[in-house]
CSV table of C-alpha atoms in Angstrom, one decimal:
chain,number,residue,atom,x,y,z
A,74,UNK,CA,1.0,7.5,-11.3
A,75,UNK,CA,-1.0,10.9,-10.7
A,76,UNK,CA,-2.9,12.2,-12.6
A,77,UNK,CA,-2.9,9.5,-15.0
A,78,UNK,CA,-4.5,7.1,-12.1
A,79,UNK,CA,-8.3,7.5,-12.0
A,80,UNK,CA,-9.0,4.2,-14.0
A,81,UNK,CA,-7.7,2.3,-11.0
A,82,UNK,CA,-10.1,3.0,-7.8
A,83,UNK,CA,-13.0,2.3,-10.3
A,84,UNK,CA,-11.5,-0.9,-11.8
A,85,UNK,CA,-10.7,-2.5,-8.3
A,86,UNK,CA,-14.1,-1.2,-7.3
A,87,UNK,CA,-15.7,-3.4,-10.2
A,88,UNK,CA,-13.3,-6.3,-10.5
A,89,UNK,CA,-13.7,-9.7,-8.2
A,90,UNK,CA,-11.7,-10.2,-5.2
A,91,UNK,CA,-9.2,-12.5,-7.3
A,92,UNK,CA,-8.9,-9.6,-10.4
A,93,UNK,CA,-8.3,-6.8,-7.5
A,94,UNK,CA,-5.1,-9.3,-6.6
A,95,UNK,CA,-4.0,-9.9,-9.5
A,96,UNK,CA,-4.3,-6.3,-10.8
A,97,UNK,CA,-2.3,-5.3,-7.4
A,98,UNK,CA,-0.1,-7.9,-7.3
A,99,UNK,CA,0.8,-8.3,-10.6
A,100,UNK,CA,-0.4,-6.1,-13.6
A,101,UNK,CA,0.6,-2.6,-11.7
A,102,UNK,CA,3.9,-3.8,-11.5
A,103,UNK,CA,4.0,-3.9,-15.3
A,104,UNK,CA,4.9,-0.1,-15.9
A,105,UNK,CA,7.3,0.2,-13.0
A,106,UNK,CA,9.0,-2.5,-14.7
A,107,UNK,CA,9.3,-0.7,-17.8
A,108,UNK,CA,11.1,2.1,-16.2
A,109,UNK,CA,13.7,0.3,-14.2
A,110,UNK,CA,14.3,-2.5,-17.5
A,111,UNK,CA,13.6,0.0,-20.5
A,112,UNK,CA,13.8,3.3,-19.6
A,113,UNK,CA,17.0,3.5,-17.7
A,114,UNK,CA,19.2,1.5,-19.6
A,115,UNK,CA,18.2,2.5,-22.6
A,116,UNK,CA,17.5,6.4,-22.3
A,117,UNK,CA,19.6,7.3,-19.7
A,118,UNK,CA,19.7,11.3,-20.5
A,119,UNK,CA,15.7,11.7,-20.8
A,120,UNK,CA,15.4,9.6,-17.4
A,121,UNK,CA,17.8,11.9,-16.0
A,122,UNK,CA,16.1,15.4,-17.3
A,123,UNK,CA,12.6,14.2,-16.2
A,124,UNK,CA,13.8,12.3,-12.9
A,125,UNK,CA,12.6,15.5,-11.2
A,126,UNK,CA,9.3,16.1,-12.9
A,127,UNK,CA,8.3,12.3,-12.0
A,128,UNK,CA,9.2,12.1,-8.5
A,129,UNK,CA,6.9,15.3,-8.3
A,130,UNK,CA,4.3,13.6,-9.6
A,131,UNK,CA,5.1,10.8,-7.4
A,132,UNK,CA,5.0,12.6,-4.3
A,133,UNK,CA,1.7,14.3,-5.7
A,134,UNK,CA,0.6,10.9,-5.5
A,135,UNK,CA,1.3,9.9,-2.1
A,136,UNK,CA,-0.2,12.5,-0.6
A,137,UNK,CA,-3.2,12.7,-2.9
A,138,UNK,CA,-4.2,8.8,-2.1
A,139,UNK,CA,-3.3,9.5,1.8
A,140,UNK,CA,-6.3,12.1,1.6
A,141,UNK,CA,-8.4,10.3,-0.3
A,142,UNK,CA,-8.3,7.8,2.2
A,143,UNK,CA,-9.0,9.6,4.8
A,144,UNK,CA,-11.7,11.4,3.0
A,145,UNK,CA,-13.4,7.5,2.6
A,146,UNK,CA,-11.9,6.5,6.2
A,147,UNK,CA,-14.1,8.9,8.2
A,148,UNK,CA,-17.6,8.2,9.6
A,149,UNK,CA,-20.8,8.7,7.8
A,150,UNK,CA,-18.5,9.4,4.4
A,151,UNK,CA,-20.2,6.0,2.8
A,152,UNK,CA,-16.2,5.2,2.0
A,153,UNK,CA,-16.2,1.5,0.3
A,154,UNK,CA,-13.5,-0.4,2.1
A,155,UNK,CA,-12.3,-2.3,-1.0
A,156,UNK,CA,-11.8,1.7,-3.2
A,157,UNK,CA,-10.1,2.9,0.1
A,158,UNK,CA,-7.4,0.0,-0.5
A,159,UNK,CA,-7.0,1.0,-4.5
A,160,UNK,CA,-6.6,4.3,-3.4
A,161,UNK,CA,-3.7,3.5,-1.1
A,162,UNK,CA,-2.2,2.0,-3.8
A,163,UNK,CA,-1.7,4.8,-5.7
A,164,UNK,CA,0.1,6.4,-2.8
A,165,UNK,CA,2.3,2.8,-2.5
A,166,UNK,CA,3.0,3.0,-5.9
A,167,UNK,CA,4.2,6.5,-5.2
A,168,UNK,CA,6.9,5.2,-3.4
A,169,UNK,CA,7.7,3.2,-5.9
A,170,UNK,CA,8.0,5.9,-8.5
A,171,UNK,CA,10.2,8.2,-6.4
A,172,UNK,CA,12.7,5.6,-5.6
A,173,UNK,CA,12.8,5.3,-9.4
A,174,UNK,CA,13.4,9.0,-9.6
A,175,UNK,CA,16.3,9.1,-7.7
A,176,UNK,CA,18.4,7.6,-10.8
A,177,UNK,CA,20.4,5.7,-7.0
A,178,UNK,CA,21.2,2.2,-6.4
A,179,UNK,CA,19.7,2.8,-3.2
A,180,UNK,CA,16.5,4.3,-4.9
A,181,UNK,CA,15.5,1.3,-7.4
A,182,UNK,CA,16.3,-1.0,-5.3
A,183,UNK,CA,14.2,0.5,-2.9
A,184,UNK,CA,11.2,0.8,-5.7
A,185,UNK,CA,11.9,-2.5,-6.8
A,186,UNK,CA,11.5,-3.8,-2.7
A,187,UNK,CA,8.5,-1.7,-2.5
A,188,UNK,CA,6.8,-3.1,-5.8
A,189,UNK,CA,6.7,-6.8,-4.1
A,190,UNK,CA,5.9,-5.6,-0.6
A,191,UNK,CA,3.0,-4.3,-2.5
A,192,UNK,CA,2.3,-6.9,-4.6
A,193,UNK,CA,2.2,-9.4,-1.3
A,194,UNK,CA,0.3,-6.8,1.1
A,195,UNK,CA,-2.2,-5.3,-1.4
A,196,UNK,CA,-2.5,-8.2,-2.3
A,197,UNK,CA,-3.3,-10.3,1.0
A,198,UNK,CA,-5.8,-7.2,1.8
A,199,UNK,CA,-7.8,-7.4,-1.4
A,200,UNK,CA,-8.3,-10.9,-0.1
A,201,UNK,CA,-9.3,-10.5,3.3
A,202,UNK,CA,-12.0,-7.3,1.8
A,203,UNK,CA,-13.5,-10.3,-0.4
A,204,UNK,CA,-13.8,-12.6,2.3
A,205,UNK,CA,-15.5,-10.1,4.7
A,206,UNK,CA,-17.7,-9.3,1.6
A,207,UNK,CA,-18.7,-12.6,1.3
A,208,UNK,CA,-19.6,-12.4,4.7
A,209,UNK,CA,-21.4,-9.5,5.5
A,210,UNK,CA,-22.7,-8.5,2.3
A,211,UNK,CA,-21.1,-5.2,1.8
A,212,UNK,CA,-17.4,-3.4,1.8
A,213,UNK,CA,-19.4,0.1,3.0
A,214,UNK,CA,-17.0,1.5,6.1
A,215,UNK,CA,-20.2,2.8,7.5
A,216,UNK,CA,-21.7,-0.5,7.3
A,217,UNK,CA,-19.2,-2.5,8.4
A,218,UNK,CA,-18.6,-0.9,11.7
A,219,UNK,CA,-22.0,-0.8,12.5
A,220,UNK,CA,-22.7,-4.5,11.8
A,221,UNK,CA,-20.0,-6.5,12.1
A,222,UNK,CA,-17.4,-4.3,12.8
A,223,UNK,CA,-17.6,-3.7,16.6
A,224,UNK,CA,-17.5,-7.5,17.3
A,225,UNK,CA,-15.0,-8.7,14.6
A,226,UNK,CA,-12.3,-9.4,16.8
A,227,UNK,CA,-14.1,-11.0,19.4
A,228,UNK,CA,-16.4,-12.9,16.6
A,229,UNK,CA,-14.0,-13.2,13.8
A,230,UNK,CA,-10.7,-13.1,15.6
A,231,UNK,CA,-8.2,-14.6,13.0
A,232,UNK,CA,-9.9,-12.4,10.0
A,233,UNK,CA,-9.8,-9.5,12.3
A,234,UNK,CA,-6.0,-10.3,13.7
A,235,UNK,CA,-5.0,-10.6,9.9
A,236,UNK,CA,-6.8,-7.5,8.8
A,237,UNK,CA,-5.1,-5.6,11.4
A,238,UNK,CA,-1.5,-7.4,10.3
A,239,UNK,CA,-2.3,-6.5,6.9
A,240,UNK,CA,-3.2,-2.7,7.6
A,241,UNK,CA,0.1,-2.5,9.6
A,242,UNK,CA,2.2,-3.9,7.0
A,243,UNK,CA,0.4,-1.6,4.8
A,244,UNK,CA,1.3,1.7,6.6
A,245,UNK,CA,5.0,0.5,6.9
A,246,UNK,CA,5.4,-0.8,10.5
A,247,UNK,CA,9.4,-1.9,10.8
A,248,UNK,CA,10.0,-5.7,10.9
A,249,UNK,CA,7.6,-6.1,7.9
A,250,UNK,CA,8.2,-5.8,4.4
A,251,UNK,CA,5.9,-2.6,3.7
A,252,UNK,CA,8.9,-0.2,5.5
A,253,UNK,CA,12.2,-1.0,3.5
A,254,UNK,CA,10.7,-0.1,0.4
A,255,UNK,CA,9.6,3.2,1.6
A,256,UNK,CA,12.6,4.1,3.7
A,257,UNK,CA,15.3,3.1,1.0
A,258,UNK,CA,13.4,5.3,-1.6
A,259,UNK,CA,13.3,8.0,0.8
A,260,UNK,CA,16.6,7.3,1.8
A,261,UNK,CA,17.4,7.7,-2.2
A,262,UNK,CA,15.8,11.1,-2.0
A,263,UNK,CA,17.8,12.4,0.4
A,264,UNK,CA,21.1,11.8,-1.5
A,265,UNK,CA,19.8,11.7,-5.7
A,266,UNK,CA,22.2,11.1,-8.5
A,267,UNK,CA,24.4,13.3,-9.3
A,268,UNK,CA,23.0,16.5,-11.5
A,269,UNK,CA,20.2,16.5,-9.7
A,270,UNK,CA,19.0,19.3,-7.5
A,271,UNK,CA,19.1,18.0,-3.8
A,272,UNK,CA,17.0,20.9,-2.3
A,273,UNK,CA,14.4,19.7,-4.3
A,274,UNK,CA,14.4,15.8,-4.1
A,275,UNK,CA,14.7,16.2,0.5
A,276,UNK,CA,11.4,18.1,-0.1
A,277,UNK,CA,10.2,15.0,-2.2
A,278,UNK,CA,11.6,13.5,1.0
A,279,UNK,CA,9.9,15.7,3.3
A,280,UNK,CA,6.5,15.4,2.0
A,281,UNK,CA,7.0,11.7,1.5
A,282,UNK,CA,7.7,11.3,4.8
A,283,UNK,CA,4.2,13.3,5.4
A,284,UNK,CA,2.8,10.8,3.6
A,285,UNK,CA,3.6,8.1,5.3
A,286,UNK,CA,2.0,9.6,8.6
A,287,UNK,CA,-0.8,10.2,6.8
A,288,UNK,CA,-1.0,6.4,5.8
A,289,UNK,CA,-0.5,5.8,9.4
A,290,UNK,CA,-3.8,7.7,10.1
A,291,UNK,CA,-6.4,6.4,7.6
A,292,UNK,CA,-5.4,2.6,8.4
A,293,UNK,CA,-5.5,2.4,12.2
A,294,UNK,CA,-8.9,4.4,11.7
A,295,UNK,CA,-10.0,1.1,9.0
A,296,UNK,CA,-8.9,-1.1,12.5
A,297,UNK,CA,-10.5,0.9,14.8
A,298,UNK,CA,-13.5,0.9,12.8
A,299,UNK,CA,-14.0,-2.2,11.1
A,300,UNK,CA,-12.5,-4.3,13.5
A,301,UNK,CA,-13.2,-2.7,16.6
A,302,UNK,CA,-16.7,-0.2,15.3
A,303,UNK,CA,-17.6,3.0,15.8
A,304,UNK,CA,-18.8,4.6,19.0
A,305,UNK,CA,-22.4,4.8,19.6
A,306,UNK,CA,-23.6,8.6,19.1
A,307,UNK,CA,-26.0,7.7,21.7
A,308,UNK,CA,-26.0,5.3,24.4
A,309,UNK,CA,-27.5,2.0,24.2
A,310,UNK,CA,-30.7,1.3,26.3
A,311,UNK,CA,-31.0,-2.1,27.0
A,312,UNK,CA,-29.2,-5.6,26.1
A,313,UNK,CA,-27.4,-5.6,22.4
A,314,UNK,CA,-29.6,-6.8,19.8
A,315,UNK,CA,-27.8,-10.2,18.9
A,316,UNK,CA,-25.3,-9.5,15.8
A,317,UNK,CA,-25.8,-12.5,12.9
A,318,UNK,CA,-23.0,-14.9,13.0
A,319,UNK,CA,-19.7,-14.4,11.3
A,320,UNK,CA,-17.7,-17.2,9.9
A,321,UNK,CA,-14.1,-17.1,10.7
A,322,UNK,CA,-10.9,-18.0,8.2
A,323,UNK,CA,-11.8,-21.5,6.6
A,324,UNK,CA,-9.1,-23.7,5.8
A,325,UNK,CA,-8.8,-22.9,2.0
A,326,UNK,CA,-8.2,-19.1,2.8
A,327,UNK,CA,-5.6,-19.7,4.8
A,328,UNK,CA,-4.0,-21.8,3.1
A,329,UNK,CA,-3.9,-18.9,0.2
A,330,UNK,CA,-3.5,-16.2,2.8
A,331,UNK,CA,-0.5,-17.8,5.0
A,332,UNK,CA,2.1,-17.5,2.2
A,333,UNK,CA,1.5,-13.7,2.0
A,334,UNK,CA,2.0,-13.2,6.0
A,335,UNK,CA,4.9,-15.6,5.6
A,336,UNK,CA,7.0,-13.6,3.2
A,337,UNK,CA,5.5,-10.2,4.5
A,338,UNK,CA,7.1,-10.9,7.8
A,339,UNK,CA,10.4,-13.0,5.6
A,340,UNK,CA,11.1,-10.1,3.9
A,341,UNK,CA,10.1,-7.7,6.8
A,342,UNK,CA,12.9,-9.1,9.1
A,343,UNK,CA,15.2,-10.3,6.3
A,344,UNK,CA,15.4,-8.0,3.6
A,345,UNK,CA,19.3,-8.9,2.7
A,346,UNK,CA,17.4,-11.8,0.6
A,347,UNK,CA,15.4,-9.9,-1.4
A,348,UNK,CA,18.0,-7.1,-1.7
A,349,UNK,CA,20.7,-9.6,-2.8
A,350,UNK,CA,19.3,-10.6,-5.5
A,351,UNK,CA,18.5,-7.2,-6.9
A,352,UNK,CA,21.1,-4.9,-5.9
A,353,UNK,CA,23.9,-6.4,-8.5
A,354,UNK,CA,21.5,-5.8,-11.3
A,355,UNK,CA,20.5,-2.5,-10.2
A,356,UNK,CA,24.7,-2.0,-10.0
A,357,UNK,CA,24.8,-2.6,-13.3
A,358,UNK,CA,21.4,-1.0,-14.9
A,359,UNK,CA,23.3,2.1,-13.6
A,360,UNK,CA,26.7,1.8,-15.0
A,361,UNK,CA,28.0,0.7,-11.3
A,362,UNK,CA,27.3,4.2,-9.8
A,363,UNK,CA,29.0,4.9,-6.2
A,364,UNK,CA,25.7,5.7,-4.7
């Protein structure tokens, strides 16, 4: 949550490919968890008279990841690949955190959807950064496009086709599970509990909606760039110098990696499973509400 955040770019920076999953997957979901199982049930007033001060902070925090992004998305910014992703996790987990706000059925069960679309997308891109890593040498942006980047498809074409599905999963394309998160906690927004001020949770609404353009932006510029490079500033004389060789996905990764694209897409085009299992203990957890 903003502004208590700025441990996490520097941690996923630092950490190996499989502590940047785990941390995404599984330990951010820790405190989100402790809202929705602690904080609700048990102080139910306090939630409700800071409800509005945290999904302010939570919509601080989707914008303020988009433009950090895009700040590390654009050419010649030296943006590392792997602290773009952390960074747009922060703005995920924004989401996550407004949904919560809402004090709505709709609203948690929207954060809790959107905590393992996270976990599952964040998570299969923190895997595909290592392996390109491991293969190249470097997460720089800059680098990337002008290396391997303007050939990845065409070299790499299953690691590029499934860093592309994971950057549009990421920015909440419908038919994967990135968007029902974000639209049921937007969706939550628009109509909070009861007591709280409406005009101020559809400009939550508003500017989360904002964000999720935004988050449109900076990812089809990391496919454009990393999988398809930049433009040259100045035409080419001549042949291409040959680009070194670029191993592909190896059986071992996908055999990690396919379970993530499986339930990405599972829960993308059938999100009744996932919201039947949570929506009669959110029900409860809020005294049955109407909403």
């Amino acid at each position: 949550m903003w502004p208590l955040h700025s441990w996490l770019p520097d941690a996923h920076t630092a950490a190996p490919t499989v502590g940047s999953v785990l941390l995404a997957g599984v330990l951010l979901k820790m405190g989100t968890y402790g809202l929705v199982r602690i904080v609700l049930p048990m102080t139910p007033g306090a939630a409700h008279t800071y409800a509005p001060y945290l999904a302010a902070f939570a919509v601080v925090g989707i914008i303020y990841g988009s433009l950090a992004c895009l700040a590390l998305a654009r050419t010649g910014a030296k943006g590392d690949l792997k602290r773009l992703i952390a960074y747009s996790s922060v703005g995920h987990m924004g989401f996550v955190l407004l949904g919560i706000a809402t004090l709505t059925p709709t609203g948690v069960n929207g954060a809790l959807f959107a905590n393992i679309a996270h976990g599952l997308i964040t998570g299969l891109l923190f895997f595909l950064v290592g392996a390109l890593k491991d293969r190249s040498g470097t997460t720089d942006l800059d680098q990337l496009a002008g290396t391997s980047g303007a050939a990845l498809y065409g070299r790499a074409p299953r690691l590029g086709g499934l860093l592309a599905f994971g950057a549009v999963a990421s920015l909440g394309l419908p038919g994967l599970a990135g968007f029902w998160g974000e639209m049921l906690a937007m969706f939550g927004a628009f109509d909070p509990a009861d007591g709280l001020s409406r005009p101020a949770y559809l400009t939550y609404m508003a500017l989360a909606g904002l964000g999720t353009l935004l988050t449109a932006a900076y990812m089809l510029i990391v496919v454009r760039r990393v999988c398809m490079g930049d433009h040259p500033i100045e035409p080419r004389i001549g042949t291409e110098p040959e680009r070194p060789a670029l191993a592909d996905v190896h059986g071992h990764e996908f055999a990690a990696w396919s379970p993530l694209v499986a339930l990405t897409v599972l829960a993308g085009l059938w999100p009744a499973a996932l919201l039947g299992l949570t929506d009669p203990a959110v029900q409860q957890l809020l005294a049955g509400g109407n909403r």
